[in-house]
Amino acid sequence: MPLPVPRDTSFTSPLRDERLTARLGAWLGLSFGLCFLTGLVSHWYYLPDPWFLPPTRPVWGYRVTQGVHVLSGVAAIPLLLVKLWSVYPRLFAGLPRGGVRALLLSALERLSIAVLVAASVFQLVVGLANSAQWYPWAFSFRATHYAGAWIAIGALVLHVAVKLPVIRRAFGSPVDTGLPERTGPGRRTVLGAALVASTVAVLANAGGTVPLLRRVSVLAVRSGEGPQGVPINKSAAAAGVEESARDAGYRLTVTGPGGEVSLTREELAGLEQHTSDLPIACVEGWSAGASWTGVRLGELLDLVGAPADATVRVVSLQQSGAFRSTVLPASFARDGLTLLALRLHGEELDLDHGYPCRLIAPNRPGVMQTKWVSRVEVV
């Protein structure tokens, strides 16, 4: 015998109520808002011609914004699940009576909610997959995630505007008002449990950004371990540079208006060395502080007569990949903390960290801190 199709009246739990849904929505909106704004900051770094250049200070800026981006997305997952549970019966509500206009308004409202739910679930799922560096799809993650963010936030704003009278009414009375005689947990308990679950999810993932939480962050994609105490995303083997990076004939080539300079690693090590304490921070949300020692990029540019306002391209020995080179605006290239690093924590740079030398600059995404550098070109 087929199961009967339920109606919204089939769900009788008094815990499902607009007062609970509105409060869950407020916390979910805060999480989505933080995630959206910090995501825009991250996307800003990837624009080929940004309308406003990212700043070099604070040096930990990208580390914080990207950590908040990922963790606010993680925080949203339990809140979204509980909010969907609270409104689930509405999925089975009958069509309204009142003619074509009422039907059209109901259809538009349901369509906007469908877009909001689909975009929200999509954003959280692909965001988590990116954090784990798992890409079971053929589309560009960054472009699609960016477009999805605008769809989700636009649908959210529209949804809040449509439901504003209901939201005002819901916040006008305590969350547990109107419950029958208590025989179990109330709506306040459900709300508290959702917030606790969200907090636990954040703590279980925050160790990748906050070292003090690594012991409890069992779900963090990076434990903080790695060569020389710093995690990596791409190894030398994965980049296909194991032989070329160790080649005795390696030369760093620097080109500019004043000509071209070719330097062995020993010659680089013979130049004046400087140390910068800078974090390495990645789009997946993890980051780690480190002490880098090497040659200031600005001093190398002076060897080839580069003007102070020159944009610079740094190219890797890696032969393929979207980030085998990076472009540094003059503010980054000439910053005193920007190095071609030869050493990490006082030790010779590990091959997986970019030996023979790598770029490290303040407040930049890790994927733009080019490893296994072979050329520096004035654009």
Short mmCIF file of C-alpha atoms in Angstrom, two decimals:
data_model
loop_
_atom_site.label_atom_id
_atom_site.label_comp_id
_atom_site.label_asym_id
_atom_site.label_seq_id
_atom_site.Cartn_x
_atom_site.Cartn_y
_atom_site.Cartn_z
CA MET A 1 0.00 0.00 0.00
CA PRO A 2 1.56 3.35 -1.00
CA LEU A 3 2.22 5.80 1.80
CA PRO A 4 -0.14 8.80 1.85
CA VAL A 5 1.32 12.15 0.88
CA PRO A 6 1.61 14.22 4.08
CA ARG A 7 0.12 17.68 4.50
CA ASP A 8 1.52 20.48 6.60
CA THR A 9 -1.13 19.64 9.21
CA SER A 10 0.38 16.14 9.50
CA PHE A 11 3.27 17.59 11.49
CA THR A 12 2.06 18.36 14.97
CA SER A 13 5.21 19.20 16.94
CA PRO A 14 4.66 22.56 18.73
CA LEU A 15 8.42 23.16 18.58
CA ARG A 16 8.13 24.08 14.89
CA ASP A 17 7.11 27.69 15.05
CA GLU A 18 7.92 31.01 13.43
CA ARG A 19 9.47 32.24 16.69
CA LEU A 20 12.08 29.48 16.57
CA THR A 21 12.57 29.81 12.80
CA ALA A 22 13.12 33.58 12.99
CA ARG A 23 15.79 33.27 15.68
CA LEU A 24 17.55 30.48 13.82
CA GLY A 25 17.38 32.64 10.71
CA ALA A 26 19.01 35.56 12.50
CA TRP A 27 22.02 33.45 13.53
CA LEU A 28 22.16 31.86 10.09
CA GLY A 29 22.03 35.29 8.45
CA LEU A 30 24.95 36.45 10.61
CA SER A 31 27.00 33.40 9.57
CA PHE A 32 26.13 33.85 5.91
CA GLY A 33 26.89 37.57 6.05
CA LEU A 34 30.35 37.01 7.55
CA CYS A 35 31.05 34.25 5.06
CA PHE A 36 29.94 36.40 2.12
CA LEU A 37 31.93 39.51 3.09
CA THR A 38 35.15 37.64 3.86
CA GLY A 39 34.69 35.65 0.66
CA LEU A 40 34.59 38.91 -1.30
CA VAL A 41 37.87 39.92 0.34
CA SER A 42 39.46 36.65 -0.76
CA HIS A 43 38.10 36.97 -4.31
CA TRP A 44 39.49 40.51 -4.46
CA TYR A 45 43.06 39.14 -4.37
CA TYR A 46 42.47 37.02 -7.46
CA LEU A 47 41.21 39.79 -9.74
CA PRO A 48 43.67 40.50 -12.58
CA ASP A 49 42.98 44.26 -12.41
CA PRO A 50 41.52 45.07 -8.99
CA TRP A 51 39.87 48.49 -8.72
CA PHE A 52 41.63 48.90 -5.39
CA LEU A 53 44.88 47.11 -4.55
CA PRO A 54 44.84 44.83 -1.48
CA PRO A 55 46.89 46.30 1.37
CA THR A 56 50.14 44.82 2.65
CA ARG A 57 49.12 45.48 6.26
CA PRO A 58 48.18 43.98 8.57
CA VAL A 59 50.42 41.09 7.57
CA TRP A 60 47.93 38.65 9.13
CA GLY A 61 44.90 40.16 7.38
CA TYR A 62 44.30 37.35 4.87
CA ARG A 63 44.93 34.78 7.58
CA VAL A 64 42.09 36.20 9.68
CA THR A 65 39.59 36.89 6.91
CA GLN A 66 40.01 33.48 5.30
CA GLY A 67 39.83 31.72 8.65
CA VAL A 68 36.60 33.59 9.45
CA HIS A 69 35.29 32.77 5.96
CA VAL A 70 35.67 29.03 6.35
CA LEU A 71 34.62 28.87 10.00
CA SER A 72 31.51 31.00 9.47
CA GLY A 73 30.54 28.61 6.68
CA VAL A 74 31.08 25.66 9.01
CA ALA A 75 29.01 27.39 11.71
CA ALA A 76 26.14 27.78 9.24
CA ILE A 77 25.77 24.06 8.56
CA PRO A 78 24.04 22.97 11.82
CA LEU A 79 21.99 26.17 11.85
CA LEU A 80 20.78 25.56 8.30
CA LEU A 81 19.86 21.95 9.04
CA VAL A 82 17.82 22.88 12.12
CA LYS A 83 16.15 25.78 10.30
CA LEU A 84 15.15 23.47 7.44
CA TRP A 85 13.73 21.05 10.01
CA SER A 86 11.67 23.87 11.55
CA VAL A 87 10.04 24.81 8.21
CA TYR A 88 9.92 21.35 6.67
CA PRO A 89 6.10 21.01 6.99
CA ARG A 90 5.66 24.09 4.78
CA LEU A 91 6.90 21.98 1.89
CA PHE A 92 3.59 20.10 2.00
CA ALA A 93 1.29 23.12 2.39
CA GLY A 94 -1.56 23.30 -0.07
CA LEU A 95 -1.91 26.04 -2.66
CA PRO A 96 -3.66 29.17 -1.43
CA ARG A 97 -7.18 30.12 -2.42
CA GLY A 98 -7.91 33.57 -3.78
CA GLY A 99 -7.42 33.48 -7.52
CA VAL A 100 -4.53 33.84 -9.89
CA ARG A 101 -2.82 36.64 -7.98
CA ALA A 102 -2.59 34.60 -4.77
CA LEU A 103 -1.31 31.58 -6.72
CA LEU A 104 1.30 33.70 -8.50
CA LEU A 105 2.57 35.26 -5.27
CA SER A 106 2.76 31.84 -3.61
CA ALA A 107 4.63 30.40 -6.58
CA LEU A 108 7.14 33.26 -6.58
CA GLU A 109 7.69 32.92 -2.84
CA ARG A 110 8.26 29.18 -3.13
CA LEU A 111 10.59 29.68 -6.08
CA SER A 112 12.68 32.20 -4.13
CA ILE A 113 12.88 29.82 -1.16
CA ALA A 114 13.91 26.96 -3.46
CA VAL A 115 16.69 29.12 -4.93
CA LEU A 116 17.83 30.16 -1.44
CA VAL A 117 17.93 26.60 -0.11
CA ALA A 118 19.61 25.18 -3.23
CA ALA A 119 22.24 27.95 -3.36
CA SER A 120 22.93 27.69 0.38
CA VAL A 121 23.38 23.92 0.32
CA PHE A 122 25.52 24.14 -2.84
CA GLN A 123 27.79 26.81 -1.36
CA LEU A 124 28.35 24.92 1.87
CA VAL A 125 28.97 21.58 0.16
CA VAL A 126 31.47 22.84 -2.43
CA GLY A 127 33.12 25.06 0.18
CA LEU A 128 33.73 22.07 2.45
CA ALA A 129 35.01 20.04 -0.50
CA ASN A 130 37.45 22.82 -1.38
CA SER A 131 38.70 22.95 2.22
CA ALA A 132 39.51 19.26 1.91
CA GLN A 133 40.97 19.83 -1.60
CA TRP A 134 38.49 17.37 -3.10
CA TYR A 135 37.14 18.41 -6.49
CA PRO A 136 34.73 15.83 -7.95
CA TRP A 137 33.51 18.30 -10.58
CA ALA A 138 34.69 19.81 -13.85
CA PHE A 139 33.76 23.47 -13.24
CA SER A 140 36.02 26.19 -11.86
CA PHE A 141 35.56 26.24 -8.09
CA ARG A 142 36.50 29.88 -7.58
CA ALA A 143 34.30 31.33 -10.34
CA THR A 144 31.33 29.11 -9.51
CA HIS A 145 31.62 29.63 -5.76
CA TYR A 146 31.75 33.38 -6.31
CA ALA A 147 28.67 33.37 -8.54
CA GLY A 148 26.84 31.08 -6.12
CA ALA A 149 27.61 33.46 -3.26
CA TRP A 150 25.81 36.33 -5.01
CA ILE A 151 22.84 34.10 -5.80
CA ALA A 152 22.63 32.90 -2.19
CA ILE A 153 22.97 36.36 -0.63
CA GLY A 154 20.54 37.88 -3.13
CA ALA A 155 17.95 35.18 -2.41
CA LEU A 156 18.52 35.69 1.32
CA VAL A 157 17.92 39.45 1.11
CA LEU A 158 14.76 38.86 -0.94
CA HIS A 159 13.54 36.24 1.52
CA VAL A 160 14.08 38.55 4.50
CA ALA A 161 12.24 41.38 2.71
CA VAL A 162 9.24 39.16 1.93
CA LYS A 163 9.12 37.69 5.44
CA LEU A 164 9.84 40.91 7.34
CA PRO A 165 6.31 41.19 8.81
CA VAL A 166 6.51 37.59 10.02
CA ILE A 167 10.01 38.17 11.44
CA ARG A 168 8.86 41.24 13.36
CA ARG A 169 5.88 39.34 14.78
CA ALA A 170 8.08 36.36 15.71
CA PHE A 171 10.58 38.53 17.59
CA GLY A 172 7.75 40.31 19.36
CA SER A 173 7.19 37.46 21.82
CA PRO A 174 9.43 35.01 23.74
CA VAL A 175 10.48 31.94 21.82
CA ASP A 176 8.62 29.52 24.13
CA THR A 177 5.33 31.42 24.12
CA GLY A 178 2.27 29.35 23.23
CA LEU A 179 3.68 25.95 24.01
CA PRO A 180 1.29 23.43 25.60
CA GLU A 181 2.06 22.01 29.01
CA ARG A 182 5.75 21.09 28.94
CA THR A 183 6.41 17.39 28.46
CA GLY A 184 9.84 17.74 26.90
CA PRO A 185 12.33 20.27 25.58
CA GLY A 186 11.06 23.66 24.49
CA ARG A 187 11.96 25.81 21.53
CA ARG A 188 14.62 27.57 23.56
CA THR A 189 16.29 24.19 24.08
CA VAL A 190 16.20 23.48 20.34
CA LEU A 191 17.70 26.90 19.62
CA GLY A 192 20.38 26.39 22.26
CA ALA A 193 21.21 22.92 20.90
CA ALA A 194 21.60 24.36 17.40
CA LEU A 195 23.97 27.05 18.67
CA VAL A 196 25.96 24.49 20.67
CA ALA A 197 26.21 22.23 17.61
CA SER A 198 27.40 25.20 15.56
CA THR A 199 30.01 26.09 18.18
CA VAL A 200 31.25 22.49 18.37
CA ALA A 201 31.54 22.37 14.57
CA VAL A 202 33.64 25.54 14.62
CA LEU A 203 35.91 24.26 17.40
CA ALA A 204 36.33 20.95 15.57
CA ASN A 205 37.65 22.83 12.52
CA ALA A 206 39.31 25.95 13.92
CA GLY A 207 42.70 24.36 14.65
CA GLY A 208 43.81 24.97 11.10
CA THR A 209 43.66 28.70 11.80
CA VAL A 210 44.05 28.91 15.59
CA PRO A 211 47.03 26.82 16.78
CA LEU A 212 45.78 26.79 20.40
CA LEU A 213 42.73 24.77 19.29
CA ARG A 214 44.58 22.06 17.38
CA ARG A 215 44.17 19.49 20.17
CA VAL A 216 40.37 19.69 19.96
CA SER A 217 40.01 20.39 16.24
CA VAL A 218 39.59 16.80 15.13
CA LEU A 219 38.04 17.80 11.78
CA ALA A 220 40.59 20.44 10.78
CA VAL A 221 41.98 19.80 7.29
CA ARG A 222 45.49 20.70 8.47
CA SER A 223 46.92 19.64 11.83
CA GLY A 224 49.81 22.10 11.72
CA GLU A 225 52.26 19.35 10.89
CA GLY A 226 54.46 19.44 7.82
CA PRO A 227 58.05 19.85 6.68
CA GLN A 228 59.87 22.20 9.06
CA GLY A 229 56.69 22.53 11.13
CA VAL A 230 54.64 24.24 8.39
CA PRO A 231 51.88 22.46 6.40
CA ILE A 232 51.91 22.32 2.60
CA ASN A 233 49.26 22.02 -0.09
CA LYS A 234 51.34 20.93 -3.07
CA SER A 235 54.50 18.86 -2.80
CA ALA A 236 57.48 19.05 -5.14
CA ALA A 237 56.52 15.63 -6.50
CA ALA A 238 52.98 16.78 -7.29
CA ALA A 239 54.37 19.88 -9.02
CA GLY A 240 56.86 17.81 -11.02
CA VAL A 241 59.90 19.84 -9.96
CA GLU A 242 61.95 17.33 -7.96
CA GLU A 243 64.71 17.15 -10.58
CA SER A 244 64.71 20.77 -11.79
CA ALA A 245 64.72 22.18 -8.24
CA ARG A 246 67.78 20.07 -7.32
CA ASP A 247 69.59 20.70 -10.62
CA ALA A 248 73.16 21.88 -10.03
CA GLY A 249 72.72 24.23 -13.00
CA TYR A 250 69.83 26.11 -11.38
CA ARG A 251 69.85 29.87 -11.94
CA LEU A 252 67.45 32.55 -10.79
CA THR A 253 66.93 35.00 -13.63
CA VAL A 254 65.90 38.58 -12.84
CA THR A 255 64.99 40.80 -15.82
CA GLY A 256 64.20 44.50 -15.96
CA PRO A 257 64.87 47.75 -17.83
CA GLY A 258 68.54 47.64 -16.83
CA GLY A 259 69.15 44.19 -18.25
CA GLU A 260 69.22 40.66 -16.90
CA VAL A 261 70.92 39.07 -13.92
CA SER A 262 71.41 35.34 -13.42
CA LEU A 263 72.20 34.09 -9.92
CA THR A 264 73.04 30.66 -8.53
CA ARG A 265 71.59 29.72 -5.18
CA GLU A 266 75.01 30.19 -3.61
CA GLU A 267 75.14 33.71 -5.01
CA LEU A 268 71.67 34.42 -3.63
CA ALA A 269 72.82 33.18 -0.24
CA GLY A 270 75.81 35.48 -0.49
CA LEU A 271 73.63 38.60 -0.79
CA GLU A 272 72.44 40.44 2.31
CA GLN A 273 69.93 38.23 4.14
CA HIS A 274 66.83 39.43 5.95
CA THR A 275 64.27 37.66 8.14
CA SER A 276 60.50 38.21 8.00
CA ASP A 277 58.00 36.66 10.40
CA LEU A 278 55.00 36.12 8.14
CA PRO A 279 52.09 33.67 8.14
CA ILE A 280 51.34 31.41 5.21
CA ALA A 281 47.56 31.47 4.78
CA CYS A 282 45.53 29.48 2.27
CA VAL A 283 42.09 29.78 0.75
CA GLU A 284 41.10 26.48 2.37
CA GLY A 285 41.14 28.28 5.73
CA TRP A 286 44.33 26.93 7.28
CA SER A 287 47.31 29.10 8.16
CA ALA A 288 50.60 28.90 10.03
CA GLY A 289 53.08 31.46 11.30
CA ALA A 290 56.69 31.08 10.17
CA SER A 291 60.06 32.80 10.16
CA TRP A 292 61.51 33.20 6.64
CA THR A 293 65.04 34.28 5.73
CA GLY A 294 66.23 35.36 2.32
CA VAL A 295 66.85 38.24 -0.07
CA ARG A 296 64.53 41.21 -0.26
CA LEU A 297 62.76 41.20 -3.61
CA GLY A 298 63.15 44.97 -3.87
CA GLU A 299 66.94 44.66 -3.66
CA LEU A 300 66.95 42.13 -6.51
CA LEU A 301 64.83 44.51 -8.58
CA ASP A 302 67.39 47.25 -7.99
CA LEU A 303 70.01 45.05 -9.69
CA VAL A 304 68.09 45.35 -12.98
CA GLY A 305 67.09 49.00 -12.68
CA ALA A 306 63.43 48.39 -11.96
CA PRO A 307 61.48 51.58 -11.16
CA ALA A 308 59.91 51.88 -7.73
CA ASP A 309 56.39 51.59 -9.16
CA ALA A 310 57.06 48.50 -11.29
CA THR A 311 54.72 45.53 -11.29
CA VAL A 312 56.57 42.22 -11.06
CA ARG A 313 55.86 38.69 -12.26
CA VAL A 314 57.35 35.77 -10.32
CA VAL A 315 57.56 32.47 -12.23
CA SER A 316 57.99 28.95 -10.86
CA LEU A 317 59.93 25.96 -12.15
CA GLN A 318 56.53 24.24 -12.17
CA GLN A 319 55.58 23.81 -15.83
CA SER A 320 51.79 23.77 -15.55
CA GLY A 321 49.02 24.88 -13.26
CA ALA A 322 46.94 28.02 -12.83
CA PHE A 323 49.32 29.45 -10.22
CA ARG A 324 52.74 28.63 -11.65
CA SER A 325 53.32 32.37 -11.69
CA THR A 326 52.02 35.35 -9.76
CA VAL A 327 51.95 39.09 -10.33
CA LEU A 328 52.92 41.43 -7.51
CA PRO A 329 51.86 45.07 -7.53
CA ALA A 330 54.66 47.48 -6.62
CA SER A 331 53.37 47.88 -3.06
CA PHE A 332 54.04 44.18 -2.44
CA ALA A 333 57.19 43.86 -4.54
CA ARG A 334 58.88 46.79 -2.77
CA ASP A 335 57.68 45.97 0.73
CA GLY A 336 60.62 45.39 3.09
CA LEU A 337 59.06 42.12 4.31
CA THR A 338 58.74 40.60 0.82
CA LEU A 339 61.49 38.03 0.30
CA LEU A 340 62.76 35.38 -2.00
CA ALA A 341 63.18 33.05 0.96
CA LEU A 342 66.06 30.56 1.16
CA ARG A 343 65.52 29.41 4.72
CA LEU A 344 62.57 28.56 6.96
CA HIS A 345 62.87 28.68 10.76
CA GLY A 346 66.62 29.06 10.34
CA GLU A 347 66.99 25.87 8.26
CA GLU A 348 67.57 25.48 4.55
CA LEU A 349 64.22 25.56 2.77
CA ASP A 350 62.70 22.10 2.37
CA LEU A 351 62.05 20.97 -1.21
CA ASP A 352 58.30 20.85 -0.55
CA HIS A 353 58.40 24.43 0.73
CA GLY A 354 59.96 25.73 -2.46
CA TYR A 355 63.71 24.99 -2.49
CA PRO A 356 65.84 26.49 -3.98
CA CYS A 357 63.88 29.70 -3.22
CA ARG A 358 60.29 30.84 -2.84
CA LEU A 359 58.32 34.04 -2.67
CA ILE A 360 56.90 35.15 0.67
CA ALA A 361 55.04 38.47 0.97
CA PRO A 362 52.80 40.00 3.64
CA ASN A 363 49.02 39.55 3.55
CA ARG A 364 48.85 37.35 0.43
CA PRO A 365 47.01 34.07 -0.27
CA GLY A 366 49.31 31.07 0.04
CA VAL A 367 48.67 29.99 -3.55
CA MET A 368 50.22 33.30 -4.65
CA GLN A 369 53.38 32.77 -2.58
CA THR A 370 55.12 31.11 -5.54
CA LYS A 371 57.44 28.19 -4.77
CA TRP A 372 60.47 26.91 -6.73
CA VAL A 373 61.05 30.37 -8.23
CA SER A 374 62.98 30.46 -11.50
CA ARG A 375 62.34 33.97 -12.87
CA VAL A 376 61.50 37.45 -11.64
CA GLU A 377 60.33 39.74 -14.44
CA VAL A 378 59.50 43.43 -14.44
CA VAL A 379 56.20 43.67 -16.29
#
